[in-house]
Coordinates of C-alpha atoms in Angstrom, one line a residue:
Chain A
X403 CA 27.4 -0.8 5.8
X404 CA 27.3 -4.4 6.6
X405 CA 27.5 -6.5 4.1
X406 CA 24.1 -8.5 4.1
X407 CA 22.7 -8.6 0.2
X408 CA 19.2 -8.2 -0.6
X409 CA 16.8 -9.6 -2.7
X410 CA 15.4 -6.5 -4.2
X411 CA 11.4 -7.1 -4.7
X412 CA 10.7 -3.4 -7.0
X413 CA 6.7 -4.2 -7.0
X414 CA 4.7 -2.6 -10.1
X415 CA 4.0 1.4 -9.1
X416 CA 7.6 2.0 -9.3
X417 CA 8.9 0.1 -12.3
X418 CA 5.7 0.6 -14.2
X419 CA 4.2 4.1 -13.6
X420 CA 6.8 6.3 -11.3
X421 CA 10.3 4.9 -13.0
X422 CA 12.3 8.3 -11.9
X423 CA 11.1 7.1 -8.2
X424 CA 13.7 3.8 -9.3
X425 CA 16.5 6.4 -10.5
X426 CA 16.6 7.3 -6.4
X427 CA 16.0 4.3 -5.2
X428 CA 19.2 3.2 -7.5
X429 CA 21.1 5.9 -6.4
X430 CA 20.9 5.2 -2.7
X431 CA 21.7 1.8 -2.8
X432 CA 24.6 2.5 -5.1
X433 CA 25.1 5.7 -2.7
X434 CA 25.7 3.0 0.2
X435 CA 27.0 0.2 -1.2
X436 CA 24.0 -1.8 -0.4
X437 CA 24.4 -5.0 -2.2
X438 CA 21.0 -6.1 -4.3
X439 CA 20.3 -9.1 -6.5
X440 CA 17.6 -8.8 -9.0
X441 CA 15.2 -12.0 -8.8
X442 CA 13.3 -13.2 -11.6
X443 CA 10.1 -14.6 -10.8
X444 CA 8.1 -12.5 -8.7
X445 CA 4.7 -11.6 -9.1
X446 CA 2.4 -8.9 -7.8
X447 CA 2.9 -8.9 -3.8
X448 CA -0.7 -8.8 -4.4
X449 CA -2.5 -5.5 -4.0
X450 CA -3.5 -5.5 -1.0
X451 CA -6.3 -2.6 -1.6
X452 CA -7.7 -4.8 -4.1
X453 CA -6.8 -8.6 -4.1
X454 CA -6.9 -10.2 -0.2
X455 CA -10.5 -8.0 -0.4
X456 CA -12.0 -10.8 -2.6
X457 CA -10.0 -13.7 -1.1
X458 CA -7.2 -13.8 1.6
X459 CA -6.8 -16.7 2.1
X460 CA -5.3 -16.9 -2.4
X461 CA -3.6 -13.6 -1.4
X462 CA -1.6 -15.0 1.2
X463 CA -0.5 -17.9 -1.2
X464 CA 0.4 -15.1 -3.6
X465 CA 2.6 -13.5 -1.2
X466 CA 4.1 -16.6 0.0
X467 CA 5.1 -17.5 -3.2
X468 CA 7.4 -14.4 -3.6
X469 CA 8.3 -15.4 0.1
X470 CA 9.6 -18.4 -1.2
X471 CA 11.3 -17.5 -4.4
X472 CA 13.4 -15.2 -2.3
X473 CA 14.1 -18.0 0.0
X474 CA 15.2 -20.2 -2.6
X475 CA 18.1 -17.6 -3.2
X476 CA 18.8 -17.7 0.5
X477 CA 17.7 -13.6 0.7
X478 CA 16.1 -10.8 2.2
X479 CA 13.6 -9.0 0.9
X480 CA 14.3 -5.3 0.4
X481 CA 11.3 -3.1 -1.0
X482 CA 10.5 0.7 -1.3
X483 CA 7.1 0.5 -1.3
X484 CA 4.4 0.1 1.0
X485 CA 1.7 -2.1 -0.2
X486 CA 4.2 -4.4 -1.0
X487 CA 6.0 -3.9 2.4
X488 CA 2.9 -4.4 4.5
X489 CA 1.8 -7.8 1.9
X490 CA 5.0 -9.2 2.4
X491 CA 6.2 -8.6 5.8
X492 CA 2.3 -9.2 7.4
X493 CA 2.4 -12.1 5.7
X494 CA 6.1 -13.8 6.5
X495 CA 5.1 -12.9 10.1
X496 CA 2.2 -14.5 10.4
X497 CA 3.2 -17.4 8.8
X498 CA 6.3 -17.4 10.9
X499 CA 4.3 -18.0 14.0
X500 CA 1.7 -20.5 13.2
X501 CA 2.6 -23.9 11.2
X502 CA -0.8 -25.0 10.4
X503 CA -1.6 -21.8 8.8
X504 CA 1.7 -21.9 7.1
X505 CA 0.5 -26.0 6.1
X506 CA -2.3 -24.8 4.3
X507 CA -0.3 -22.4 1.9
X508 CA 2.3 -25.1 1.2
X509 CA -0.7 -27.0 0.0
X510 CA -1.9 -24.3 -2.3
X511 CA 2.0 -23.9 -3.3
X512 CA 2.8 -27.1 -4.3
X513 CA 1.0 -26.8 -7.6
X514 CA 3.1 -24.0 -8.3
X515 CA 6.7 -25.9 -7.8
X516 CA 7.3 -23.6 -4.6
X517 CA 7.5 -24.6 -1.1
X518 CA 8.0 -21.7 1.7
X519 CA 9.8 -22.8 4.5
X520 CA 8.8 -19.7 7.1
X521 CA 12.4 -18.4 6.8
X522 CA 12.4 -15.0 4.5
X523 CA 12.7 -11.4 6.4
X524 CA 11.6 -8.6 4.6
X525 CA 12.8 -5.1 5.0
X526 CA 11.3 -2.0 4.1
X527 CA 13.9 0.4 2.1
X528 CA 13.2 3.5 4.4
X529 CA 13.5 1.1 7.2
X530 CA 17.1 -0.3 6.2
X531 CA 18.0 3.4 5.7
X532 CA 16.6 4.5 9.2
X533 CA 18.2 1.3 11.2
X534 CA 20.9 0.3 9.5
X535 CA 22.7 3.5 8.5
X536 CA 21.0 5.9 10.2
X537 CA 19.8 9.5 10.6
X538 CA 23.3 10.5 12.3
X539 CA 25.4 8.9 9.4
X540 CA 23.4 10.6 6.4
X541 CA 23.1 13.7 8.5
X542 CA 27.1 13.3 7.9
X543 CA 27.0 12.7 4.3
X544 CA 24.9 15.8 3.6
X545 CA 26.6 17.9 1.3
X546 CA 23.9 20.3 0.2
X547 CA 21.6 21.0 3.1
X548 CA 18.5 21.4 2.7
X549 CA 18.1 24.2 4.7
X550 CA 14.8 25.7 5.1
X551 CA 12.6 24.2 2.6
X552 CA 9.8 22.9 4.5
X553 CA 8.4 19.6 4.2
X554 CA 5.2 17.9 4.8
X555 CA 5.3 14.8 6.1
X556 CA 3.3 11.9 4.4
X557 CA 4.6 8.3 5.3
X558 CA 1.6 6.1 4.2
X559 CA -0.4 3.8 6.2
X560 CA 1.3 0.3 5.0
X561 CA 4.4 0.8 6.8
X562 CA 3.2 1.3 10.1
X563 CA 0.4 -0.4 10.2
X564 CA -1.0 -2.8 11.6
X565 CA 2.2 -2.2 13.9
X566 CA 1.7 -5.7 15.6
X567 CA 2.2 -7.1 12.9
X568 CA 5.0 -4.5 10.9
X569 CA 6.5 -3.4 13.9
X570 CA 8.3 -0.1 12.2
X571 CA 7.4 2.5 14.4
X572 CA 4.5 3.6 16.0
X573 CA 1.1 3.3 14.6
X574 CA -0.5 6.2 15.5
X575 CA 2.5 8.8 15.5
X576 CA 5.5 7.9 13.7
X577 CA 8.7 9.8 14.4
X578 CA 11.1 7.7 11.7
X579 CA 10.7 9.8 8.6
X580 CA 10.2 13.3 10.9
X581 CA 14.2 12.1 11.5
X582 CA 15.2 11.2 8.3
X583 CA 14.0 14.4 6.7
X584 CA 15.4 16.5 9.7
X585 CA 18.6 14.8 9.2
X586 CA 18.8 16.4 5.6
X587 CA 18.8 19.5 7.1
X588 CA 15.2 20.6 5.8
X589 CA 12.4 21.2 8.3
X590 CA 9.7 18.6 8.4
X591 CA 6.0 19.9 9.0
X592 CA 3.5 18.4 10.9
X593 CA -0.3 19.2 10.2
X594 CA -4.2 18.3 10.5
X595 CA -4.8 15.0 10.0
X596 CA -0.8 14.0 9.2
X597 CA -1.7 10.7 9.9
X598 CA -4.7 9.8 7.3
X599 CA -5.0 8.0 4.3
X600 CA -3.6 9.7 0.4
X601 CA -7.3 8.2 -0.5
X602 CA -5.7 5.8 -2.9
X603 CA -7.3 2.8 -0.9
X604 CA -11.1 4.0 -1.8
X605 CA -9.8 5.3 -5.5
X606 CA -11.3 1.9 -7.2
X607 CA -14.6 2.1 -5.8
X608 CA -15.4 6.0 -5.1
X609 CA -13.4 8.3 -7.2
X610 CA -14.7 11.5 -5.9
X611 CA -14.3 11.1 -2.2
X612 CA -10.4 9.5 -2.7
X613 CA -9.5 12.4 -4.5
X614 CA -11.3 14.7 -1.9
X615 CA -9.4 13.1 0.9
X616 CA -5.7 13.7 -1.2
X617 CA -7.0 17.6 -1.9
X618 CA -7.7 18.0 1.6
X619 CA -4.7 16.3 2.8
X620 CA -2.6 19.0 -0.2
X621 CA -5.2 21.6 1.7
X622 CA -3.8 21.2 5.4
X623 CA -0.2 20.5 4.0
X624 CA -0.1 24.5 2.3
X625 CA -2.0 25.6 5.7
X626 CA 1.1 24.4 7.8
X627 CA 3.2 26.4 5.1
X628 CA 4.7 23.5 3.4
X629 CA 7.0 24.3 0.4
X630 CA 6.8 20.7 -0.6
X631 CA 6.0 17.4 0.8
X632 CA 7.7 13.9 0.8
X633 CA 6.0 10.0 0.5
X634 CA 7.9 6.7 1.0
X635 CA 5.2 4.9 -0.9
X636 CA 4.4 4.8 -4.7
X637 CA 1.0 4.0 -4.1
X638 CA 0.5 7.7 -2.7
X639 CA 3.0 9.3 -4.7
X640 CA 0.9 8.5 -7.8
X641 CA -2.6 10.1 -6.1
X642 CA -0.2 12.9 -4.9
X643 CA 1.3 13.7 -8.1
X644 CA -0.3 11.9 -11.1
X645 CA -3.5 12.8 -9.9
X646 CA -2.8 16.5 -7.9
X647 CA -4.3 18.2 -10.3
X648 CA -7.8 16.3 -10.5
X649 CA -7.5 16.3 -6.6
X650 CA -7.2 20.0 -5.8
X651 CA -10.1 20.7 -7.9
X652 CA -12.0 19.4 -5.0
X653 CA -10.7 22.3 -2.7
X654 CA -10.4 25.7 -2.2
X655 CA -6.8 25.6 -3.0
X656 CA -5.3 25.3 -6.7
X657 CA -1.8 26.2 -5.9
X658 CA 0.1 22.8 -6.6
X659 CA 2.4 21.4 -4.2
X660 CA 5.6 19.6 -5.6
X661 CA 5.7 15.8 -4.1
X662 CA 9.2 13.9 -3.4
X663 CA 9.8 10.3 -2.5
X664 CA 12.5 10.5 0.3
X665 CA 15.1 8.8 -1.4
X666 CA 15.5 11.7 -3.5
X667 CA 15.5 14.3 -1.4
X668 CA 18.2 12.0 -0.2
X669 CA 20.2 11.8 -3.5
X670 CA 19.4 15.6 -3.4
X671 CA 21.0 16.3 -0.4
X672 CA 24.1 13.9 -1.4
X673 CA 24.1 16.6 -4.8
X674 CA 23.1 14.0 -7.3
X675 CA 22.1 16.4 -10.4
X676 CA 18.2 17.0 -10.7
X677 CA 18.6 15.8 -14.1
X678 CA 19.9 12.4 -13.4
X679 CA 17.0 11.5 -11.0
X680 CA 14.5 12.1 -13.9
X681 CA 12.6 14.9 -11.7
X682 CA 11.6 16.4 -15.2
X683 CA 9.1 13.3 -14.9
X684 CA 6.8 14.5 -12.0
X685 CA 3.1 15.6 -13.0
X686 CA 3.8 18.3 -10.9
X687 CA 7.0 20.4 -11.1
X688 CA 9.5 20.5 -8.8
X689 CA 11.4 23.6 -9.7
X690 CA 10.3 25.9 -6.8
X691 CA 12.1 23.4 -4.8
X692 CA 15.0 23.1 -6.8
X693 CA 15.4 26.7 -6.7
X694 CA 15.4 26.9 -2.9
X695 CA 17.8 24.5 -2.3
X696 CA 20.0 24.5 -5.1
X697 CA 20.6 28.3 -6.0
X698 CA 23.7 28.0 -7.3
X699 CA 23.4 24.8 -9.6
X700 CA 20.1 26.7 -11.4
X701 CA 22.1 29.9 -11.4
Chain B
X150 CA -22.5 -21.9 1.1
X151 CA -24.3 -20.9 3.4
X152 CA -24.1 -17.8 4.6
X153 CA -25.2 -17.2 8.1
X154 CA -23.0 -20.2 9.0
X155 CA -19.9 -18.4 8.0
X156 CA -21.3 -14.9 9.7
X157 CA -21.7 -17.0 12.5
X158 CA -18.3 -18.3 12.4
X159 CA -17.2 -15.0 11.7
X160 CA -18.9 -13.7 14.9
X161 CA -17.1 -16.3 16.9
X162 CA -13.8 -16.2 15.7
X163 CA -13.8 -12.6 16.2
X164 CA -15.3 -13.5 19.9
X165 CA -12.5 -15.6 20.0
X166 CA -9.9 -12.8 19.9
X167 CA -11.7 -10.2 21.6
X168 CA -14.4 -10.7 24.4
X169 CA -17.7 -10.3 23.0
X170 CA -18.3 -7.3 25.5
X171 CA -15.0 -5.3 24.8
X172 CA -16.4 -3.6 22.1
X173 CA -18.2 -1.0 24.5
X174 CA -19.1 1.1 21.2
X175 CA -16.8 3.8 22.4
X176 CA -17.0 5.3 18.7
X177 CA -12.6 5.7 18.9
X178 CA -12.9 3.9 15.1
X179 CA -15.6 6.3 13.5
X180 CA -13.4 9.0 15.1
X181 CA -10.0 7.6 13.7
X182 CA -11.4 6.6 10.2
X183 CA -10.9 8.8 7.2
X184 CA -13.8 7.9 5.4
X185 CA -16.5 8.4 8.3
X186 CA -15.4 11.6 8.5
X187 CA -15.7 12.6 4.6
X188 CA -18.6 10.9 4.2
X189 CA -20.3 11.6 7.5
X190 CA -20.7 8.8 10.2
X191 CA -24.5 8.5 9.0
X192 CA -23.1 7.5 5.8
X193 CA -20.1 5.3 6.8
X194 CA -19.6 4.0 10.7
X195 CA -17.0 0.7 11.5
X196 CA -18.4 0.5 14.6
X197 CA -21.6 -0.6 13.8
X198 CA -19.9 -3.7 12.0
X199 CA -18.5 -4.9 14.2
X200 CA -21.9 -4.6 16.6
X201 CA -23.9 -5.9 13.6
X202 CA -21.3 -9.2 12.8
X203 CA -21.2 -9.6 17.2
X204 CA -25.0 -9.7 17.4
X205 CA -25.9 -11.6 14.4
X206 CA -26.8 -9.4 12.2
X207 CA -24.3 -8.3 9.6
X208 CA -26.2 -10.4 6.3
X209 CA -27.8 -7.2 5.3
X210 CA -24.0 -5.1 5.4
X211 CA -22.9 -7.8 2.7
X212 CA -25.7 -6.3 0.5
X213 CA -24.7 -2.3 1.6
X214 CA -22.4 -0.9 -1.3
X215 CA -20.7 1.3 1.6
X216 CA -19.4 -1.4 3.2
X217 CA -16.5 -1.0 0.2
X218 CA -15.8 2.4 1.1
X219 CA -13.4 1.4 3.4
X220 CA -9.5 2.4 2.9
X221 CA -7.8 -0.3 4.2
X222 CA -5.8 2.0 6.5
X223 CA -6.1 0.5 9.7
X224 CA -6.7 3.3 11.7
X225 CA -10.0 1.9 13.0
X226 CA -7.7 -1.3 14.0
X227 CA -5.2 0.5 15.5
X228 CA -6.8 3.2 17.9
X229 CA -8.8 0.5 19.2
X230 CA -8.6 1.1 22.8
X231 CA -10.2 -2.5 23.1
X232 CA -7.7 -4.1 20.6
X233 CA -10.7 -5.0 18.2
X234 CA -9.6 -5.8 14.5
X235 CA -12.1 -3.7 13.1
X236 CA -10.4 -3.7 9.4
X237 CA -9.8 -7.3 9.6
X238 CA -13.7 -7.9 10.5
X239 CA -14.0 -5.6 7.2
X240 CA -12.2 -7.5 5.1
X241 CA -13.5 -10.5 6.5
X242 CA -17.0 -9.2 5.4
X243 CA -15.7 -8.3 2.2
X244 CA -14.3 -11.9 1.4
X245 CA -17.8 -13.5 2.5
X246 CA -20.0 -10.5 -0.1
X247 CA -17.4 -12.1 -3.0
X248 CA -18.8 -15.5 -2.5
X249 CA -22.1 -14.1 -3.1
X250 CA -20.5 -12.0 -6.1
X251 CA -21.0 -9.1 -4.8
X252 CA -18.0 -6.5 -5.1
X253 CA -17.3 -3.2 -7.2
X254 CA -16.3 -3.8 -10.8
X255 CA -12.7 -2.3 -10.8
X256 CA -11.9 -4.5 -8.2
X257 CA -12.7 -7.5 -9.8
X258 CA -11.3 -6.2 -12.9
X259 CA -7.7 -5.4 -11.0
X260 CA -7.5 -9.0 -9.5
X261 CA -8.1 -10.4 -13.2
X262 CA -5.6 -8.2 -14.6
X263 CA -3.0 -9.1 -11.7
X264 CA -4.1 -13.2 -12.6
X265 CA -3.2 -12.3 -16.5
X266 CA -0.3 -9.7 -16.2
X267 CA 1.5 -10.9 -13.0
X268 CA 0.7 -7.6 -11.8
X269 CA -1.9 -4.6 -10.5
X270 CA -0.4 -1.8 -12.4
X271 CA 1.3 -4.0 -15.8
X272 CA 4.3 -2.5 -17.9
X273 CA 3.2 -0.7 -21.0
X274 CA 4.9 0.5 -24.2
X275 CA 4.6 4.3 -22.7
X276 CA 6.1 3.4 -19.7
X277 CA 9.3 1.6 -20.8
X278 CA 9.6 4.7 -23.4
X279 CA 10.3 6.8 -20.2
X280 CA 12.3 4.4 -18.6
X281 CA 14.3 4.3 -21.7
X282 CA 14.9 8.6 -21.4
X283 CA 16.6 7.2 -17.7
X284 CA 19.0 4.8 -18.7
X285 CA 16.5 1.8 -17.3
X286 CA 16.4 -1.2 -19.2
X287 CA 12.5 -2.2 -20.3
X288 CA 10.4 -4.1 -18.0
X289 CA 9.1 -7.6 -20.3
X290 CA 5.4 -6.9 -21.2
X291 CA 4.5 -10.3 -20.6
X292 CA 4.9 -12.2 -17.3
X293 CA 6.1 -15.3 -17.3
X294 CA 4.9 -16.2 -13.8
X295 CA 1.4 -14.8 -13.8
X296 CA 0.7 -18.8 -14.6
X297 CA 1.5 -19.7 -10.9
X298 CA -0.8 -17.3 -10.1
X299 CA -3.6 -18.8 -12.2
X300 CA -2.9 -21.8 -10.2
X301 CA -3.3 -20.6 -7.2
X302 CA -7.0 -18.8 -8.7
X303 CA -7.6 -22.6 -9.0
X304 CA -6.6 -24.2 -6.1
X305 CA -8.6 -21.3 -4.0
X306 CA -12.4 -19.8 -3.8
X307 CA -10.8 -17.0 -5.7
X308 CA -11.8 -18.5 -9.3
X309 CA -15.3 -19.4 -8.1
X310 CA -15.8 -16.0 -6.5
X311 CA -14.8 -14.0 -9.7
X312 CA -16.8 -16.5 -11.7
X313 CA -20.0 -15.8 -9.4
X314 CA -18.9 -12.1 -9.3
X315 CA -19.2 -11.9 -13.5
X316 CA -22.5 -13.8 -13.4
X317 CA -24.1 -11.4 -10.6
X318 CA -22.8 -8.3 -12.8
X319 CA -24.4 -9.6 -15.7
X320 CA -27.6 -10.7 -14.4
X321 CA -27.8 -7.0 -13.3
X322 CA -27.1 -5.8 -16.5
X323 CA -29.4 -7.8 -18.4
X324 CA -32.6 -6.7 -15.4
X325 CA -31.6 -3.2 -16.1
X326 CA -31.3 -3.7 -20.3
X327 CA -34.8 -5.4 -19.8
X328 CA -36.7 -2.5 -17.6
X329 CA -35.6 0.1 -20.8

């Protein structure tokens, strides 16, 4: 692992609603040697379901200003979620290319203290997993396989696109986190409508019909056989799991369907005990999976 | 401000990155978009803002409470075969209904909370109890840079636009409260 430290940017899902998602997130990086520093001094990246809605033009500022902080400590941004991802990266791209754009935030900054420069990168954490170690290196480091539970594959809108401006992966059809669970050795399952929104983005202004949408997705997910599914966002781990419950009551299916963020299938497949990720901490529970792939640890 | 000016600028800007006849209404958002599909196309249908806002005529979408349905997804955007930024133009539209104060409450009330707390989802007691259980350390309740971001409210429309927002709300509150 080269030796290039981040400046870890956590966000507010993770930290403040989903902390056993940080136990993984942790785990990997220590897992890797992956060197972080924590940064005081960030803010919300903002939302960017909510905030650039009733002003952009203040939203990019916002994210600017955590641009900056972690360019005052000469860092990288490294984060594991995708609101945050899309926020931050959209925004240190476009301000990368176009200096009069990048003028008017400065002005806007400087009654904050902070001046960005246009220099910060920002990484996505599935992203430094998937290019800078590898499918073929943690295939290697699998030491319990997860051999044939069967996952759905969920990887959120924010971190592929817009794809001119992220650049990830493809847009429309994705093939990094169809790898990355693959190279764990479990099966990953495509299905109807793969590709669509959790229904967190519509959540603050139409309850009903963001919860349908998650249902439905749950709905097509069990159709495909899914044991289980996996998320590399908080945002829809929280509609997945929190609010599974609420959701499936909007289908024709009640059977709950047990929701991982990669990184600890990841620490699961490297045998990190359940116990230390927190999964007791899930809405919904986990142990049908656990029980597939870890028969002898339950035993 | 005045608000056909800024559709109009709106219109041309978009012009600007797309010719005015690319969008050839082929329907490839509606069919990509999430919500069109729950809802019905009837109900909920991109494509007609972006013909609306290209022919001068979107001022009655910033009125049309379904214009916030949208997801913020980006499918529309990306399936484009005509590389029009249909979510953009959304959010675009959206900005321009906040200077009118017009938005859903919990939007609003998120952006406030982010401007006091520092963030959209804030730490809690509850929360740091289970990071506690994990061996994490607590996450501070208070932020100490949510003040920069106040600044920024200031130095932006974004004050003025939740201000207007508020007064909107509560104009509609009291014609409701006065009709009973």
């Amino acid at each position: 692992m080269a030796e290039q430290r981040w400046a870890l940017y956590m966000g507010c899902v993770i930290p403040n609603r989903l902390p056993f998602m940080e136990m993984a997130v942790r785990e990997t990086l220590r897992h890797f040697s992956i060197p972080i520093k924590e940064i005081d001094g960030f803010t919300c990246c903002p939302n960017p379901l909510t905030f650039p809605h009733i002003d952009h033009h203040a939203a990019l500022a916002v994210t600017a200003r955590n641009l900056a902080i972690a360019e005052e400590q000469g860092l990288p941004i490294l984060t594991p979620c995708n609101g945050c991802f899309e926020m931050l990266k959209g925004a240190s791209v476009r301000l990368k290319g176009n200096k009069e754009l990048l003028g008017q935030v400065n002005e806007i900054l400087a009654k904050t203290g902070h001046e960005y420069k246009g220099k910060t990168e920002v990484k996505h954490f599935i992203q430094l997993l998937f290019e800078d170690i590898g499918p073929e290196t943690i295939a290697n480091q699998v030491e319990l396989p997860l051999t044939g539970l069967r996952v759905a594959l969920h990887i959120g809108c924010h971190i592929v696109r817009p794809s001119h401006l992220l650049g990830v992966d493809n847009g429309q059809r994705p093939t990094l986190l169809y790898q990355m669970v693959e190279a764990l050795g479990a099966r990953a399952i495509r299905y109807q409508d793969e590709m669509d929104c959790c229904g967190s983005g519509t959540r603050p202004v139409n309850r009903d019909l963001s919860l349908k949408m998650t249902g439905n997705k749950i709905s097509h997910m069990k159709q495909a056989g899914a044991d289980a599914m996996v998320v590399i966002c908080p945002a829809c781990a929280l509609q997945f799991d929190l609010l599974q419950r609420m959701a499936l009551r909007h289908t024709d299916n009640q059977d709950p369907l047990p929701v991982f963020y990669y990184p600890e299938l990841l620490c699961l497949a490297l045998r990190t005990p359940p116990d230390q990720l927190g999964l007791s901490q899930h809405r919904v529970k986990v142990d049908s999976v656990l029980a597939k792939i870890t028969p002898l640890q339950i035993a | 401000m005045n608000v056909d000016k800024r559709l109009q600028e709106i219109a041309e800007k978009l012009s600007k990155r797309i010719d005015t006849l690319s969008c050839y209404a082929c329907g490839t958002c509606v069919a990509a978009c999430p919500i069109s599909r729950e809802t019905g196309a009837e109900i909920y249908h991109p494509r007609r803002f972006v013909r609306a806002t290209l022919e001068g005529e979107a001022r009655q979408l910033l009125e049309a409470p379904e214009l916030w349905l949208c997801t913020s997804c980006h499918a529309c955007l990306e399936h484009c075969p005509q590389k029009v930024p249909v979510s953009e133009l959304i959010l675009e539209l959206h900005n321009l209904a906040c200077s009118l104060g017009i938005a859903p409450k919990d939007i609003a009330t998120e952006v406030e909370n982010i401007l006091t707390s520092g963030w959209a989802l804030a730490p809690s007691e509850s929360v740091n109890k289970r990071r506690e259980q994990l061996g994490l350390p607590p996450i501070p309740l208070k932020s100490r840079s949510s003040k920069d971001l106040v600044k920024i409210a200031k130095a932006t429309e974004l004050n003025k636009r939740l201000k207007r927002i508020k007064e909107r709300r509560e104009a509609q509150a009291a014609e409701a409260g006065g009709e009973t």
